[in-house]
């Protein structure tokens, strides 16, 4: 009796399996969706960081877009750099365009000792949250709040919060995906070419006197750099120095502006070399 | 029978220090910093420039997109500058700086004497819009928008919010006592505008004087005074509707969806002034109080008055300050600078002594569920805060009704782990808004 029941059950399951199996194989032939095999090939090539730096939600979405849409350039994957762009161009048959390597750059030098804090912040440790509360606890309304939202969002471990309260970029790890740029509530982080020397380490568009009141290390818009630059690469816009990096790279070999700058806002800001920005090596 | 709500907390009301003090008039400040950003949405655009002479009540800023409200000059004098100055709610915000000439001269055409009974509803809404009336309970939502609901929403009841459930504050209470006729008149005006037949005034039972006075004034009118249990957040508009009409505003809907309009007493006084006398909203009753203030007062302060002037008027501080809060201590905003100014939404300024402030770090949620017990919106504040901490802001919105939170702060008040629950919820709201904007503008 028991054996019979078991046999019936097994037969019934096999029968159902066969019916559904035939149906699925039939459906697979009859209503198959044509997928361009190149999409999977591109997806294989991409680094699968799912960072979204290309502007698409994930690597697969970009692979689909770059294969199906002829207007999507093959060099959007910033973490993949040159090699991936080449391969994607090969697969899609698009023209390989040179990829500009860029890395994130934090435009603020208002460390704890230099920039004043106007209040005690006892909220959620997150820059967006701090910013919605009366604009955060920093005197400067343009400066870095230092709660590390960008550090948390970086999936390549390229951003570290220095003990001085300003995030530092590791150029070896930064892929230029731009994720930190989008989350920063004060738009402090930008993407720049890594070889650039002269960078403005300030984002404040306040008048010089107000900047001085809030921060010892801010750009006061004095114009010394603009006057000293022989190539006219620097302009002062809204009390903030703006550097045209193309002119800098092409013509200038000995930047005088960095020496002239009274608050030393113009400086290279290289990982581990700038005073106050040293980050200790983590123990493995 | 006392009408009550589920949940809520009972903080010490601390109203004794100011509730029997008459509304004093602040001496004219030398300089006024009038913010053009009075409520959420686009800031208004200044229509005066530096060097212009302005009169009291003159238009100085206009709405940029038609949804905001205009701002008027609180006194006569000269515009010296339009620049960024501390704002109690938005950090630094553009202000029109007016140097007073000490004469306080009204602009011509104001201080009329007309009767509201002869004006039509549309005319009165226009008057309310032009005089820059906003909700004076704390959110400063433009009143003309509240009074012109879409055609398909039929409003049948007006509720006057006189609960003033926030501890310390007595500005609404004093307004009711000293401007009772104006408040009733304002109620009648709004009832006429909305075409409603029934009005309620909801007052918490810790203000017996106001209840008896209002009952006496409402005799023979279609307004009923309702005594409410003293409980925070009784004065949230959805709670008022629940307590008085026993109707619940559905999730994601507005009071107009259940046929209600809720107005604060302060705004009704302003409405009455605007409609009858054509006086724009340029000053309001502010309660300046707290344990460290020498002489707590209720004061009629002009919009744009720096907080320092108000504290000077109170005789300064005694003892060390922990923090200064604009608004009530439960929902108000802690200030980073005493240079911040009175705005249309400033119902009070409360100073908290340093030994009353708890600056300890928050701990992990222990799932005790106290926040769920006190949540008047029947949400799960503990889950919302954990989701926000983990960055799952979308889940909070889709599965846990994040947007229904009114940010009353009861959950934070009872939390034994001192978690910043309201702040977590606000963070989720802000991040979801950022995401929505990003999708709308099509950027990455």
GROMACS .gro file of N, CA and C in nm, chain A residues 115-190:
model
  228
  115UNK      N    1   3.869   7.620   1.001
  115UNK     CA    2   3.734   7.672   0.979
  115UNK      C    3   3.656   7.663   1.109
  116UNK      N    4   3.583   7.769   1.142
  116UNK     CA    5   3.510   7.767   1.269
  116UNK      C    6   3.379   7.691   1.254
  117UNK      N    7   3.338   7.633   1.364
  117UNK     CA    8   3.208   7.566   1.370
  117UNK      C    9   3.119   7.655   1.456
  118UNK      N   10   2.999   7.682   1.410
  118UNK     CA   11   2.915   7.777   1.481
  118UNK      C   12   2.831   7.712   1.589
  119UNK      N   13   2.815   7.582   1.583
  119UNK     CA   14   2.729   7.519   1.682
  119UNK      C   15   2.774   7.378   1.712
  120UNK      N   16   2.702   7.315   1.802
  120UNK     CA   17   2.729   7.174   1.832
  120UNK      C   18   2.626   7.094   1.755
  121UNK      N   19   2.671   7.007   1.669
  121UNK     CA   20   2.579   6.928   1.589
  121UNK      C   21   2.563   6.791   1.651
  122UNK      N   22   2.439   6.760   1.691
  122UNK     CA   23   2.415   6.633   1.755
  122UNK      C   24   2.308   6.558   1.678
  123UNK      N   25   2.322   6.555   1.549
  123UNK     CA   26   2.221   6.487   1.470
  123UNK      C   27   2.278   6.363   1.406
  124UNK      N   28   2.211   6.321   1.301
  124UNK     CA   29   2.258   6.205   1.226
  124UNK      C   30   2.389   6.242   1.157
  125UNK      N   31   2.487   6.154   1.164
  125UNK     CA   32   2.619   6.185   1.107
  125UNK      C   33   2.613   6.165   0.956
  126UNK      N   34   2.560   6.264   0.890
  126UNK     CA   35   2.545   6.256   0.745
  126UNK      C   36   2.536   6.398   0.692
  127UNK      N   37   2.610   6.426   0.584
  127UNK     CA   38   2.617   6.564   0.536
  127UNK      C   39   2.483   6.616   0.487
  128UNK      N   40   2.406   6.530   0.419
  128UNK     CA   41   2.277   6.577   0.367
  128UNK      C   42   2.188   6.615   0.484
  129UNK      N   43   2.189   6.533   0.590
  129UNK     CA   44   2.107   6.562   0.707
  129UNK      C   45   2.152   6.689   0.775
  130UNK      N   46   2.284   6.705   0.789
  130UNK     CA   47   2.334   6.825   0.855
  130UNK      C   48   2.297   6.949   0.775
  131UNK      N   49   2.300   6.934   0.643
  131UNK     CA   50   2.275   7.049   0.559
  131UNK      C   51   2.130   7.095   0.563
  132UNK      N   52   2.036   7.002   0.587
  132UNK     CA   53   1.896   7.046   0.592
  132UNK      C   54   1.864   7.116   0.723
  133UNK      N   55   1.950   7.101   0.823
  133UNK     CA   56   1.927   7.171   0.951
  133UNK      C   57   2.001   7.304   0.950
  134UNK      N   58   1.935   7.409   0.919
  134UNK     CA   59   1.993   7.544   0.916
  134UNK      C   60   2.128   7.545   0.845
  135UNK      N   61   2.145   7.459   0.746
  135UNK     CA   62   2.268   7.462   0.667
  135UNK      C   63   2.390   7.408   0.738
  136UNK      N   64   2.373   7.325   0.839
  136UNK     CA   65   2.488   7.262   0.902
  136UNK      C   66   2.554   7.348   1.007
  137UNK      N   67   2.657   7.292   1.070
  137UNK     CA   68   2.717   7.360   1.184
  137UNK      C   69   2.842   7.437   1.148
  138UNK      N   70   2.878   7.441   1.021
  138UNK     CA   71   2.999   7.512   0.983
  138UNK      C   72   2.966   7.658   0.956
  139UNK      N   73   3.057   7.746   0.996
  139UNK     CA   74   3.034   7.888   0.971
  139UNK      C   75   3.024   7.916   0.823
  140UNK      N   76   3.113   7.855   0.746
  140UNK     CA   77   3.115   7.875   0.601
  140UNK      C   78   3.001   7.796   0.538
  141UNK      N   79   2.920   7.862   0.459
  141UNK     CA   80   2.806   7.793   0.401
  141UNK      C   81   2.843   7.718   0.273
  142UNK      N   82   2.971   7.726   0.231
  142UNK     CA   83   3.012   7.656   0.110
  142UNK      C   84   3.103   7.538   0.143
  143UNK      N   85   3.152   7.533   0.266
  143UNK     CA   86   3.258   7.440   0.299
  143UNK      C   87   3.212   7.299   0.329
  144UNK      N   88   3.309   7.210   0.337
  144UNK     CA   89   3.282   7.068   0.362
  144UNK      C   90   3.235   7.049   0.506
  145UNK      N   91   3.125   6.976   0.523
  145UNK     CA   92   3.070   6.954   0.656
  145UNK      C   93   3.144   6.844   0.731
  146UNK      N   94   3.207   6.755   0.656
  146UNK     CA   95   3.294   6.656   0.718
  146UNK      C   96   3.224   6.539   0.784
  147UNK      N   97   3.101   6.507   0.745
  147UNK     CA   98   3.035   6.390   0.803
  147UNK      C   99   3.047   6.267   0.713
  148UNK      N  100   3.117   6.282   0.603
  148UNK     CA  101   3.159   6.165   0.527
  148UNK      C  102   3.054   6.093   0.445
  149UNK      N  103   2.954   6.165   0.393
  149UNK     CA  104   2.859   6.098   0.304
  149UNK      C  105   2.927   6.048   0.178
  150UNK      N  106   3.026   6.125   0.130
  150UNK     CA  107   3.098   6.084   0.010
  150UNK      C  108   3.184   5.961   0.037
  151UNK      N  109   3.242   5.955   0.158
  151UNK     CA  110   3.327   5.841   0.192
  151UNK      C  111   3.244   5.714   0.195
  152UNK      N  112   3.120   5.727   0.251
  152UNK     CA  113   3.034   5.609   0.261
  152UNK      C  114   2.991   5.560   0.123
  153UNK      N  115   2.973   5.654   0.031
  153UNK     CA  116   2.916   5.616  -0.098
  153UNK      C  117   3.022   5.562  -0.194
  154UNK      N  118   3.150   5.588  -0.165
  154UNK     CA  119   3.256   5.546  -0.258
  154UNK      C  120   3.273   5.394  -0.250
  155UNK      N  121   3.256   5.328  -0.365
  155UNK     CA  122   3.264   5.182  -0.361
  155UNK      C  123   3.402   5.133  -0.400
  156UNK      N  124   3.495   5.223  -0.426
  156UNK     CA  125   3.630   5.183  -0.461
  156UNK      C  126   3.729   5.213  -0.348
  157UNK      N  127   3.676   5.255  -0.232
  157UNK     CA  128   3.760   5.281  -0.116
  157UNK      C  129   3.862   5.391  -0.144
  158UNK      N  130   3.827   5.484  -0.230
  158UNK     CA  131   3.923   5.586  -0.272
  158UNK      C  132   3.915   5.711  -0.186
  159UNK      N  133   3.808   5.728  -0.112
  159UNK     CA  134   3.794   5.847  -0.028
  159UNK      C  135   3.812   5.808   0.117
  160UNK      N  136   3.889   5.888   0.189
  160UNK     CA  137   3.909   5.862   0.331
  160UNK      C  138   3.884   5.992   0.405
  161UNK      N  139   3.822   5.983   0.521
  161UNK     CA  140   3.805   6.104   0.600
  161UNK      C  141   3.932   6.125   0.681
  162UNK      N  142   3.995   6.239   0.662
  162UNK     CA  143   4.116   6.267   0.739
  162UNK      C  144   4.076   6.304   0.881
  163UNK      N  145   4.167   6.289   0.976
  163UNK     CA  146   4.132   6.328   1.113
  163UNK      C  147   4.102   6.476   1.126
  164UNK      N  148   4.136   6.552   1.023
  164UNK     CA  149   4.110   6.696   1.025
  164UNK      C  150   3.969   6.730   0.976
  165UNK      N  151   3.894   6.631   0.935
  165UNK     CA  152   3.756   6.656   0.898
  165UNK      C  153   3.731   6.693   0.753
  166UNK      N  154   3.825   6.663   0.665
  166UNK     CA  155   3.804   6.686   0.522
  166UNK      C  156   3.838   6.555   0.450
  167UNK      N  157   3.754   6.507   0.361
  167UNK     CA  158   3.787   6.382   0.292
  167UNK      C  159   3.906   6.400   0.196
  168UNK      N  160   3.987   6.296   0.185
  168UNK     CA  161   4.103   6.300   0.096
  168UNK      C  162   4.087   6.192  -0.010
  169UNK      N  163   4.130   6.223  -0.130
  169UNK     CA  164   4.112   6.131  -0.242
  169UNK      C  165   4.242   6.054  -0.264
  170UNK      N  166   4.232   5.925  -0.277
  170UNK     CA  167   4.347   5.843  -0.314
  170UNK      C  168   4.348   5.828  -0.465
  171UNK      N  169   4.441   5.893  -0.534
  171UNK     CA  170   4.436   5.894  -0.680
  171UNK      C  171   4.460   5.757  -0.742
  172UNK      N  172   4.524   5.667  -0.669
  172UNK     CA  173   4.545   5.534  -0.724
  172UNK      C  174   4.417   5.453  -0.731
  173UNK      N  175   4.330   5.480  -0.633
  173UNK     CA  176   4.207   5.401  -0.629
  173UNK      C  177   4.090   5.471  -0.697
  174UNK      N  178   4.094   5.604  -0.704
  174UNK     CA  179   3.980   5.678  -0.759
  174UNK      C  180   3.964   5.649  -0.906
  175UNK      N  181   3.842   5.611  -0.946
  175UNK     CA  182   3.818   5.578  -1.086
  175UNK      C  183   3.747   5.690  -1.160
  176UNK      N  184   3.708   5.794  -1.086
  176UNK     CA  185   3.639   5.906  -1.150
  176UNK      C  186   3.496   5.873  -1.187
  177UNK      N  187   3.431   5.786  -1.111
  177UNK     CA  188   3.293   5.749  -1.144
  177UNK      C  189   3.196   5.862  -1.114
  178UNK      N  190   3.234   5.951  -1.023
  178UNK     CA  191   3.151   6.068  -0.998
  178UNK      C  192   3.039   6.047  -0.899
  179UNK      N  193   3.040   5.935  -0.828
  179UNK     CA  194   2.934   5.910  -0.731
  179UNK      C  195   2.938   6.011  -0.616
  180UNK      N  196   3.059   6.041  -0.569
  180UNK     CA  197   3.073   6.138  -0.459
  180UNK      C  198   3.029   6.277  -0.502
  181UNK      N  199   3.050   6.308  -0.631
  181UNK     CA  200   3.012   6.440  -0.681
  181UNK      C  201   2.862   6.461  -0.667
  182UNK      N  202   2.785   6.355  -0.696
  182UNK     CA  203   2.640   6.371  -0.693
  182UNK      C  204   2.584   6.373  -0.552
  183UNK      N  205   2.648   6.304  -0.457
  183UNK     CA  206   2.588   6.301  -0.323
  183UNK      C  207   2.623   6.422  -0.239
  184UNK      N  208   2.730   6.491  -0.269
  184UNK     CA  209   2.773   6.603  -0.185
  184UNK      C  210   2.667   6.712  -0.188
  185UNK      N  211   2.607   6.746  -0.072
  185UNK     CA  212   2.500   6.845  -0.073
  185UNK      C  213   2.549   6.986  -0.105
  186UNK      N  214   2.680   7.007  -0.097
  186UNK     CA  215   2.731   7.142  -0.122
  186UNK      C  216   2.812   7.151  -0.251
  187UNK      N  217   2.808   7.047  -0.330
  187UNK     CA  218   2.878   7.045  -0.459
  187UNK      C  219   3.024   7.082  -0.446
  188UNK      N  220   3.092   7.025  -0.348
  188UNK     CA  221   3.231   7.059  -0.325
  188UNK      C  222   3.324   6.975  -0.413
  189UNK      N  223   3.284   6.851  -0.439
  189UNK     CA  224   3.373   6.761  -0.513
  189UNK      C  225   3.354   6.779  -0.663
  190UNK      N  226   3.466   6.789  -0.735
  190UNK     CA  227   3.461   6.794  -0.881
  190UNK      C  228   3.555   6.687  -0.935
   0.00000   0.00000   0.00000
